PDB file of C-alpha atoms in Angstrom:
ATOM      1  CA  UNK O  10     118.789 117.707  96.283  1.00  0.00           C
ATOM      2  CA  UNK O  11     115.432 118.322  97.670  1.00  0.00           C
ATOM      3  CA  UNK O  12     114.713 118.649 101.437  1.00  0.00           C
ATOM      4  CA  UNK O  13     111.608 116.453 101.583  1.00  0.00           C
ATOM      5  CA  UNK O  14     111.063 112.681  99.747  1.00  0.00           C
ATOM      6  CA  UNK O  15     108.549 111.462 101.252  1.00  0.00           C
ATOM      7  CA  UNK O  16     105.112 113.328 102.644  1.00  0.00           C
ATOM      8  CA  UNK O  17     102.503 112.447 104.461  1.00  0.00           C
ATOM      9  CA  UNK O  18      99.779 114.411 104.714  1.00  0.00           C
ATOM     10  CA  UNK O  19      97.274 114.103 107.333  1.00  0.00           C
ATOM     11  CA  UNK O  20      93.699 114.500 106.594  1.00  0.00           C
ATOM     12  CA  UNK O  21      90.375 115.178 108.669  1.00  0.00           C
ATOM     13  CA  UNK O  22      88.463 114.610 105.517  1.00  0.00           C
ATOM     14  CA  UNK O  23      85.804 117.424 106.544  1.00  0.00           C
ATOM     15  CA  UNK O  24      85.128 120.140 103.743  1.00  0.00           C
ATOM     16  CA  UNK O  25      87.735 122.523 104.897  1.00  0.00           C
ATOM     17  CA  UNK O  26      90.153 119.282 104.129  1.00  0.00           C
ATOM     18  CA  UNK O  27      90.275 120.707 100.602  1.00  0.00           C
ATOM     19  CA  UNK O  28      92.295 124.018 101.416  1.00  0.00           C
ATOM     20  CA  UNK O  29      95.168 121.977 101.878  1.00  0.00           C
ATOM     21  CA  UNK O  30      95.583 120.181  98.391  1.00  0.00           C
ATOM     22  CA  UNK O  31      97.421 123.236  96.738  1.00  0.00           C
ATOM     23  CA  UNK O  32      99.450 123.103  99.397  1.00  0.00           C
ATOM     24  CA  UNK O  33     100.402 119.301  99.631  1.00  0.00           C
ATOM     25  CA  UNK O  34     100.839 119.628  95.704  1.00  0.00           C
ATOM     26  CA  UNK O  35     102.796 122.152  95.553  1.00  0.00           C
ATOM     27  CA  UNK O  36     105.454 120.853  98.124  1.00  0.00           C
ATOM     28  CA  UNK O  37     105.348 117.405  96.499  1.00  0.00           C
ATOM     29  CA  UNK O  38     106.081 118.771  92.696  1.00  0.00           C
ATOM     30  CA  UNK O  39     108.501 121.090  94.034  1.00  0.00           C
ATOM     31  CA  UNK O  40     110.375 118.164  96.262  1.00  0.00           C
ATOM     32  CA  UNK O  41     109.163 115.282  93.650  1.00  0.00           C
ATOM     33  CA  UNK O  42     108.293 113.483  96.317  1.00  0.00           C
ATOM     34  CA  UNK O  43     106.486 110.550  97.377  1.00  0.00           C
ATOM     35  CA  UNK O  44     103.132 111.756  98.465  1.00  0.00           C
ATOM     36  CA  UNK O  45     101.496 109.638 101.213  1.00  0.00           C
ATOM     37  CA  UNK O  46      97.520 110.208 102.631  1.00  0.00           C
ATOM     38  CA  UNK O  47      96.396 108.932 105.403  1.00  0.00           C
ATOM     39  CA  UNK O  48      92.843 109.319 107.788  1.00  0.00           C
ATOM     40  CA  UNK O  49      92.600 107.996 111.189  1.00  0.00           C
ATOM     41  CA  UNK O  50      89.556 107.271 112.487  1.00  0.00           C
ATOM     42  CA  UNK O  51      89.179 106.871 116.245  1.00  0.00           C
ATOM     43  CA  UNK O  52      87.470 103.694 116.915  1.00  0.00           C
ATOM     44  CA  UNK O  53      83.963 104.610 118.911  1.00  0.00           C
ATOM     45  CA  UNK O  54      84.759 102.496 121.462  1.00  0.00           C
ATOM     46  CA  UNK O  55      87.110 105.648 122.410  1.00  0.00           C
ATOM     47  CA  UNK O  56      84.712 108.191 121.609  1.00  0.00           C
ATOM     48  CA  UNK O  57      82.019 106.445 124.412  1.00  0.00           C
ATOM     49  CA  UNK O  58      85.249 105.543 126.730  1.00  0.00           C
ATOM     50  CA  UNK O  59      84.305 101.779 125.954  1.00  0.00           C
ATOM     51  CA  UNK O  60      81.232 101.473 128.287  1.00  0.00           C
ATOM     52  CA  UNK O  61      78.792 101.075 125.691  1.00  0.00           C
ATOM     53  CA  UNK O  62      76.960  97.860 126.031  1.00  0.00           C
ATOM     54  CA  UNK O  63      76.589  97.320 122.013  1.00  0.00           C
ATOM     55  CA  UNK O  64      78.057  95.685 119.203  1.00  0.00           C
ATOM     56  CA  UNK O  65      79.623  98.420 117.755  1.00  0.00           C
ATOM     57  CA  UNK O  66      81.009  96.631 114.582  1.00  0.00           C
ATOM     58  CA  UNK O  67      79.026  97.266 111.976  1.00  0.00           C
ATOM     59  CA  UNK O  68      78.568 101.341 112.706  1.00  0.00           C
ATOM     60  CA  UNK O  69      82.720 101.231 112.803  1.00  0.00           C
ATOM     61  CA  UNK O  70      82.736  99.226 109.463  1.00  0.00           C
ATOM     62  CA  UNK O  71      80.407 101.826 108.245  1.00  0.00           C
ATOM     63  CA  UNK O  72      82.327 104.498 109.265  1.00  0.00           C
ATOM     64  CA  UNK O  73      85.613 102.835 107.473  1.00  0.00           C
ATOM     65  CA  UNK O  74      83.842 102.737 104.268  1.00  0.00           C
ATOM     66  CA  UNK O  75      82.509 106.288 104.209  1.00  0.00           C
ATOM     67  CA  UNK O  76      86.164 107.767 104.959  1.00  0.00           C
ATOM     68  CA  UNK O  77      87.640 105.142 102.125  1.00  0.00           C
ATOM     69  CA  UNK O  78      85.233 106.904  99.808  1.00  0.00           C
ATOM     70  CA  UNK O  79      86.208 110.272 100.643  1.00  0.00           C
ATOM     71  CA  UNK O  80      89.541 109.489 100.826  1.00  0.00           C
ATOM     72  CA  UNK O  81      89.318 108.241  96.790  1.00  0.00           C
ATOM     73  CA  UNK O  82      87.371 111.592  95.699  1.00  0.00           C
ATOM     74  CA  UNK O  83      90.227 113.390  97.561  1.00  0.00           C
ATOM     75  CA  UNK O  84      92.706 111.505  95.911  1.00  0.00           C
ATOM     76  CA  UNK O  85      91.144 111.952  92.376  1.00  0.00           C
ATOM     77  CA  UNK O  86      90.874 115.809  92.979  1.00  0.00           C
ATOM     78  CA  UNK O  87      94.288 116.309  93.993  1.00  0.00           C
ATOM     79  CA  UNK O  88      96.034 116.222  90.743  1.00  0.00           C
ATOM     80  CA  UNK O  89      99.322 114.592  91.672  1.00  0.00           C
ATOM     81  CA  UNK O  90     100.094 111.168  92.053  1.00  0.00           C
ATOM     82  CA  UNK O  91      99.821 108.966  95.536  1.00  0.00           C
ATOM     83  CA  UNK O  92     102.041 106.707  96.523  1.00  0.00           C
ATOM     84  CA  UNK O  93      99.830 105.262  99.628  1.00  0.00           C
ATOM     85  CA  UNK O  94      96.336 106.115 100.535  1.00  0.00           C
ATOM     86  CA  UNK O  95      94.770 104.488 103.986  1.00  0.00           C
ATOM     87  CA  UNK O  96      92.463 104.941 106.468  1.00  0.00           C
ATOM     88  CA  UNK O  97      93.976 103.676 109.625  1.00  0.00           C
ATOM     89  CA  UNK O  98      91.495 103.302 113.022  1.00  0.00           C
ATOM     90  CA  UNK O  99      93.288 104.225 116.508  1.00  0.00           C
ATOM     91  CA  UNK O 100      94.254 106.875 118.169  1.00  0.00           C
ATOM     92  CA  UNK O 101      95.250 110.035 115.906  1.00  0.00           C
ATOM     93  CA  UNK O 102      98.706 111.078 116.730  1.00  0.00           C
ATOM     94  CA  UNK O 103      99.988 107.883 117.586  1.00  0.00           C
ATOM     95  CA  UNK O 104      98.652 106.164 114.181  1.00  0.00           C
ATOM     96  CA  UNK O 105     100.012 108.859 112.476  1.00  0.00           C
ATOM     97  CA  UNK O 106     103.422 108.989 114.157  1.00  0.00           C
ATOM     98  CA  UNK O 107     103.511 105.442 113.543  1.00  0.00           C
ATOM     99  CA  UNK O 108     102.916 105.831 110.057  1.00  0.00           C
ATOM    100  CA  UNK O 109     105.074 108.297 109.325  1.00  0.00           C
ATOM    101  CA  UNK O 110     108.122 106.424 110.946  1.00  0.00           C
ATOM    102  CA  UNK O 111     106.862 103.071 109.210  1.00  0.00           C
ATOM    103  CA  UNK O 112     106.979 105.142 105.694  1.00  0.00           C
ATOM    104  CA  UNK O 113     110.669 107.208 106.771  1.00  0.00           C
ATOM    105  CA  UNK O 114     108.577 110.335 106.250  1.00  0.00           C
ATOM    106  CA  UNK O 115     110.457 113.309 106.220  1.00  0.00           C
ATOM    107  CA  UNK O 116     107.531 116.215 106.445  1.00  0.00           C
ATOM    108  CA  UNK O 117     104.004 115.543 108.115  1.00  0.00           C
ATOM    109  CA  UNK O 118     101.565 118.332 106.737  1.00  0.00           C
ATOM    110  CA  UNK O 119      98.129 118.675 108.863  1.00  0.00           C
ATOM    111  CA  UNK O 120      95.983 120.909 109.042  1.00  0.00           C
ATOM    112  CA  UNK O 121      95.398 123.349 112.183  1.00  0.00           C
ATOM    113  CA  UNK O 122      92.355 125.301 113.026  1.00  0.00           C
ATOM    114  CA  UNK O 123      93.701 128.557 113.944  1.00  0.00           C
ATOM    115  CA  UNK O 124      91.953 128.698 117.653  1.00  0.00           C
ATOM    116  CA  UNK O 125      92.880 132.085 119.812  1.00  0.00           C
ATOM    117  CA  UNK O 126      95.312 131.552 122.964  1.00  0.00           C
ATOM    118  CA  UNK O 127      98.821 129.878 122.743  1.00  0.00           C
ATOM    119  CA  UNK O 128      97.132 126.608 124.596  1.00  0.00           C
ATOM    120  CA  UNK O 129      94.875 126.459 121.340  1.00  0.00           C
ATOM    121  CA  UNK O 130      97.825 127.612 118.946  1.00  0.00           C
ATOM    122  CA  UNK O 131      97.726 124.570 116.637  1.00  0.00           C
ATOM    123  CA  UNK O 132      94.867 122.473 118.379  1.00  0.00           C
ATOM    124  CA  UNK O 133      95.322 119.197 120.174  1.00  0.00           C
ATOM    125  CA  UNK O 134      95.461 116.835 117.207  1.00  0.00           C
ATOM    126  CA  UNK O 135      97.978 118.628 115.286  1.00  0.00           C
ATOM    127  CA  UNK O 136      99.814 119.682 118.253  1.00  0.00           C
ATOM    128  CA  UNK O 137      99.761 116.088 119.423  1.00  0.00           C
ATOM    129  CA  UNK O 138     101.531 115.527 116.169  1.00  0.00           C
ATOM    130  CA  UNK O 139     103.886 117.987 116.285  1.00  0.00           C
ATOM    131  CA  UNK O 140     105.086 116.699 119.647  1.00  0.00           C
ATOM    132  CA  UNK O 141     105.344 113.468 118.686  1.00  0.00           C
ATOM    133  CA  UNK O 142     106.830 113.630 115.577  1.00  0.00           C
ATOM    134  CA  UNK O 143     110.481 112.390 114.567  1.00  0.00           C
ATOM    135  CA  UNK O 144     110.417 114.425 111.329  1.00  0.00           C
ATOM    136  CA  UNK O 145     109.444 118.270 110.020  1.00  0.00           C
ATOM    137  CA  UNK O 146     105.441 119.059 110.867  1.00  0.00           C
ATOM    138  CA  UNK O 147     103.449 121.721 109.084  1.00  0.00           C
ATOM    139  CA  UNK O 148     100.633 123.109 110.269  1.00  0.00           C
ATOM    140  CA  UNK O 149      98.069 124.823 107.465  1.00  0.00           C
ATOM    141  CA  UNK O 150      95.831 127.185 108.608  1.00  0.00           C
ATOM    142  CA  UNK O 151      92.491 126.189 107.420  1.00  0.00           C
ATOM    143  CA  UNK O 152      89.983 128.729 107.678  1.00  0.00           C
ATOM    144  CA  UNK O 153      86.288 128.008 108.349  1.00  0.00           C
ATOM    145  CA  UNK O 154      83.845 127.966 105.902  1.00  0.00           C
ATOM    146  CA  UNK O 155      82.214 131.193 107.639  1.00  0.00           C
ATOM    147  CA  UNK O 156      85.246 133.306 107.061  1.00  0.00           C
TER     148      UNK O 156
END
């Protein structure tokens, strides 16, 4: 019986994104599970605290096509199949807690910039997921390009 059937793993969809598809893979073959991908993208209303006198709309549609493009070449590269692939706008940890507990995911994998200092131990956005979360997270390291 395998410990995980369903995944979801949480992407940034920035270059160092890609360090964590042997990963995913690997615990999906090894599970056979259901792998699930999702990207949040904060809406910019958040990013400018919503004060912004502009019709943000079309820069935010913009935005949600770029990420469903990247998302696709992610997909394509990954070399095992996906069940669900979305980009969801909101806030980060709660779209992806809600996710996960609208899927019954069992293991959340994200990826954590591996900052100095226990405050900056797995960042805010994966520490706001591991937190939150009602199932197993894990936290890749990702290392920067520069290392």
């Amino acid at each position: 019986m395998s410990t995980y059937k369903k995944i979801l793993l949480a992407l940034d969809l920035s270059a160092e994104s890609e360090q964590l598809q042997d990963k995913a893979r690997e615990l999906a073959t090894t599970n056979q599970a259901e792998l699930h991908i999702v990207h949040v993208i904060e809406p910019l209303s958040f990013a400018y605290g919503g004060d912004v006198p502009m019709d943000l709309t079309s820069i935010q549609e913009q935005l949600d096509e770029h990420a469903k493009k990247k998302l696709e070449l992610f997909c394509d590269s990954l070399g095992y199949p996906v069940t669900t692939k979305q980009v969801a706008t909101g806030q980060t940890e709660s779209e992806i807690h809600r996710i996960a507990k609208e899927l019954e995911i069992d293991l959340i994998i994200v990826g954590s910039h591996g900052r100095h200092g226990i405050a900056l131990l797995l960042g805010s956005t994966a520490n706001g997921i591991l937190h939150g979360a009602t199932c197993d997270v894990l936290a890749i390291r990702i290392k920067e390009e520069a290392e």
